[in-house]
């Protein structure tokens, strides 16, 4: 069974796009519709994608995910104009941040890069 990747995105379009990238990276995408669910520990979570512009996401969701899944790779995605959200996500524990425009090209590689 592939490693799971939690995806905090309730928007159907964002979820579909990210889920396809996660599958292509060899992981099993699991949609998380509420940020609180990111705090539920699970042993087989290798990566987490947080949509910063989604009610299921945000900086608090990154912090919750980092606390519950200290070994998981966390990538936060969002609008490039929201630099405050991107900075906040890094401070909250995201390993990487990506503007939405770079998700298709870079997310897969970031998900499979080991944490340092």
PDB file of C-alpha atoms in Angstrom:
ATOM      1  CA  UNK A   1       0.000   0.000   0.000  1.00  0.00           C
ATOM      2  CA  UNK A   2       1.430   3.414  -0.920  1.00  0.00           C
ATOM      3  CA  UNK A   3       2.219   6.031   1.673  1.00  0.00           C
ATOM      4  CA  UNK A   4      -0.682   8.370   2.316  1.00  0.00           C
ATOM      5  CA  UNK A   5      -0.631  12.075   1.536  1.00  0.00           C
ATOM      6  CA  UNK A   6      -3.197  14.166   3.389  1.00  0.00           C
ATOM      7  CA  UNK A   7      -4.604  16.976   1.248  1.00  0.00           C
ATOM      8  CA  UNK A   8      -6.289  19.823   3.132  1.00  0.00           C
ATOM      9  CA  UNK A   9      -8.454  21.172   0.337  1.00  0.00           C
ATOM     10  CA  UNK A  10     -12.242  21.188   0.272  1.00  0.00           C
ATOM     11  CA  UNK A  11     -12.511  22.864  -3.142  1.00  0.00           C
ATOM     12  CA  UNK A  12     -13.237  20.129  -5.709  1.00  0.00           C
ATOM     13  CA  UNK A  13     -11.043  21.634  -8.431  1.00  0.00           C
ATOM     14  CA  UNK A  14      -8.034  22.085  -6.136  1.00  0.00           C
ATOM     15  CA  UNK A  15      -8.521  18.618  -4.639  1.00  0.00           C
ATOM     16  CA  UNK A  16      -8.735  16.940  -8.038  1.00  0.00           C
ATOM     17  CA  UNK A  17      -5.635  18.671  -9.382  1.00  0.00           C
ATOM     18  CA  UNK A  18      -3.550  17.963  -6.280  1.00  0.00           C
ATOM     19  CA  UNK A  19      -4.817  14.363  -5.947  1.00  0.00           C
ATOM     20  CA  UNK A  20      -3.678  13.561  -9.494  1.00  0.00           C
ATOM     21  CA  UNK A  21      -0.192  14.909  -8.745  1.00  0.00           C
ATOM     22  CA  UNK A  22      -0.046  12.934  -5.487  1.00  0.00           C
ATOM     23  CA  UNK A  23      -0.999   9.704  -7.308  1.00  0.00           C
ATOM     24  CA  UNK A  24       1.625  10.354  -9.989  1.00  0.00           C
ATOM     25  CA  UNK A  25       4.197  10.696  -7.179  1.00  0.00           C
ATOM     26  CA  UNK A  26       3.273   7.179  -6.012  1.00  0.00           C
ATOM     27  CA  UNK A  27       1.278   8.192  -2.948  1.00  0.00           C
ATOM     28  CA  UNK A  28      -2.341   7.684  -1.926  1.00  0.00           C
ATOM     29  CA  UNK A  29      -4.184  11.031  -1.635  1.00  0.00           C
ATOM     30  CA  UNK A  30      -6.604  11.413   1.285  1.00  0.00           C
ATOM     31  CA  UNK A  31      -8.845  14.470   1.286  1.00  0.00           C
ATOM     32  CA  UNK A  32      -9.119  16.392   4.554  1.00  0.00           C
ATOM     33  CA  UNK A  33     -12.111  18.726   4.571  1.00  0.00           C
ATOM     34  CA  UNK A  34     -11.587  20.199   8.042  1.00  0.00           C
ATOM     35  CA  UNK A  35      -8.302  21.512   9.385  1.00  0.00           C
ATOM     36  CA  UNK A  36      -8.927  19.816  12.731  1.00  0.00           C
ATOM     37  CA  UNK A  37      -8.572  16.411  11.066  1.00  0.00           C
ATOM     38  CA  UNK A  38      -4.910  17.165  10.347  1.00  0.00           C
ATOM     39  CA  UNK A  39      -4.294  16.753  14.059  1.00  0.00           C
ATOM     40  CA  UNK A  40      -5.322  13.093  14.020  1.00  0.00           C
ATOM     41  CA  UNK A  41      -2.105  11.060  14.105  1.00  0.00           C
ATOM     42  CA  UNK A  42      -1.708   8.280  11.558  1.00  0.00           C
ATOM     43  CA  UNK A  43       1.364   6.125  11.067  1.00  0.00           C
ATOM     44  CA  UNK A  44       1.404   5.954   7.303  1.00  0.00           C
ATOM     45  CA  UNK A  45       1.297   9.679   6.467  1.00  0.00           C
ATOM     46  CA  UNK A  46       4.388  10.594   4.474  1.00  0.00           C
ATOM     47  CA  UNK A  47       3.319  13.977   3.166  1.00  0.00           C
ATOM     48  CA  UNK A  48       0.711  16.670   3.648  1.00  0.00           C
ATOM     49  CA  UNK A  49      -0.467  19.358   1.235  1.00  0.00           C
ATOM     50  CA  UNK A  50      -2.226  22.360   2.744  1.00  0.00           C
ATOM     51  CA  UNK A  51      -4.159  24.764   0.514  1.00  0.00           C
ATOM     52  CA  UNK A  52      -3.624  28.081   2.300  1.00  0.00           C
ATOM     53  CA  UNK A  53      -6.602  29.690   0.567  1.00  0.00           C
ATOM     54  CA  UNK A  54      -9.076  26.993   1.598  1.00  0.00           C
ATOM     55  CA  UNK A  55     -11.162  26.821   4.805  1.00  0.00           C
ATOM     56  CA  UNK A  56      -9.648  23.360   5.393  1.00  0.00           C
ATOM     57  CA  UNK A  57      -6.176  24.866   5.135  1.00  0.00           C
ATOM     58  CA  UNK A  58      -4.453  27.957   6.425  1.00  0.00           C
ATOM     59  CA  UNK A  59      -1.442  28.588   8.618  1.00  0.00           C
ATOM     60  CA  UNK A  60      -3.102  27.034  11.682  1.00  0.00           C
ATOM     61  CA  UNK A  61      -3.621  23.835   9.682  1.00  0.00           C
ATOM     62  CA  UNK A  62       0.106  23.717   8.906  1.00  0.00           C
ATOM     63  CA  UNK A  63       0.954  24.041  12.606  1.00  0.00           C
ATOM     64  CA  UNK A  64      -1.580  21.353  13.530  1.00  0.00           C
ATOM     65  CA  UNK A  65      -0.220  19.020  10.850  1.00  0.00           C
ATOM     66  CA  UNK A  66       3.390  19.546  11.936  1.00  0.00           C
ATOM     67  CA  UNK A  67       2.518  18.772  15.546  1.00  0.00           C
ATOM     68  CA  UNK A  68       0.620  15.567  14.717  1.00  0.00           C
ATOM     69  CA  UNK A  69       2.940  14.365  11.941  1.00  0.00           C
ATOM     70  CA  UNK A  70       6.484  15.503  12.790  1.00  0.00           C
ATOM     71  CA  UNK A  71       8.099  13.255  10.177  1.00  0.00           C
ATOM     72  CA  UNK A  72       5.790  14.116   7.280  1.00  0.00           C
ATOM     73  CA  UNK A  73       6.819  16.411   4.454  1.00  0.00           C
ATOM     74  CA  UNK A  74       4.456  19.426   4.453  1.00  0.00           C
ATOM     75  CA  UNK A  75       3.929  21.579   1.378  1.00  0.00           C
ATOM     76  CA  UNK A  76       1.689  24.645   1.582  1.00  0.00           C
ATOM     77  CA  UNK A  77       0.202  26.037  -1.626  1.00  0.00           C
ATOM     78  CA  UNK A  78      -1.597  29.295  -2.235  1.00  0.00           C
ATOM     79  CA  UNK A  79      -1.900  32.497  -4.240  1.00  0.00           C
ATOM     80  CA  UNK A  80       1.471  34.099  -4.973  1.00  0.00           C
ATOM     81  CA  UNK A  81       0.170  37.492  -3.841  1.00  0.00           C
ATOM     82  CA  UNK A  82      -0.401  36.237  -0.281  1.00  0.00           C
ATOM     83  CA  UNK A  83       3.213  36.395   0.834  1.00  0.00           C
ATOM     84  CA  UNK A  84       2.097  36.739   4.460  1.00  0.00           C
ATOM     85  CA  UNK A  85       0.365  33.344   4.292  1.00  0.00           C
ATOM     86  CA  UNK A  86       3.401  31.766   2.631  1.00  0.00           C
ATOM     87  CA  UNK A  87       5.749  33.170   5.297  1.00  0.00           C
ATOM     88  CA  UNK A  88       3.386  32.140   8.071  1.00  0.00           C
ATOM     89  CA  UNK A  89       3.197  28.607   6.696  1.00  0.00           C
ATOM     90  CA  UNK A  90       6.998  28.297   6.730  1.00  0.00           C
ATOM     91  CA  UNK A  91       7.126  29.591  10.307  1.00  0.00           C
ATOM     92  CA  UNK A  92       4.386  27.116  11.292  1.00  0.00           C
ATOM     93  CA  UNK A  93       6.405  24.169  10.015  1.00  0.00           C
ATOM     94  CA  UNK A  94       5.879  23.796   6.264  1.00  0.00           C
ATOM     95  CA  UNK A  95       8.907  22.312   4.523  1.00  0.00           C
ATOM     96  CA  UNK A  96       8.082  24.201   1.347  1.00  0.00           C
ATOM     97  CA  UNK A  97       5.592  26.689  -0.034  1.00  0.00           C
ATOM     98  CA  UNK A  98       4.432  26.911  -3.624  1.00  0.00           C
ATOM     99  CA  UNK A  99       2.396  29.479  -5.490  1.00  0.00           C
ATOM    100  CA  UNK A 100      -0.602  27.908  -7.220  1.00  0.00           C
ATOM    101  CA  UNK A 101       1.035  28.598 -10.582  1.00  0.00           C
ATOM    102  CA  UNK A 102       3.916  26.211  -9.733  1.00  0.00           C
ATOM    103  CA  UNK A 103       1.887  23.316  -8.309  1.00  0.00           C
ATOM    104  CA  UNK A 104       1.672  21.329 -11.558  1.00  0.00           C
ATOM    105  CA  UNK A 105       5.412  21.580 -12.220  1.00  0.00           C
ATOM    106  CA  UNK A 106       6.920  21.241  -8.745  1.00  0.00           C
ATOM    107  CA  UNK A 107       4.571  19.607  -6.233  1.00  0.00           C
ATOM    108  CA  UNK A 108       5.322  15.990  -7.155  1.00  0.00           C
ATOM    109  CA  UNK A 109       9.065  16.423  -6.664  1.00  0.00           C
ATOM    110  CA  UNK A 110       8.579  18.244  -3.363  1.00  0.00           C
ATOM    111  CA  UNK A 111       6.350  15.472  -2.009  1.00  0.00           C
ATOM    112  CA  UNK A 112       8.974  12.818  -2.625  1.00  0.00           C
ATOM    113  CA  UNK A 113      11.959  14.813  -1.321  1.00  0.00           C
ATOM    114  CA  UNK A 114      12.979  13.530   2.119  1.00  0.00           C
ATOM    115  CA  UNK A 115      12.765  15.908   5.089  1.00  0.00           C
ATOM    116  CA  UNK A 116      16.072  17.266   6.353  1.00  0.00           C
TER     117      UNK A 116
END
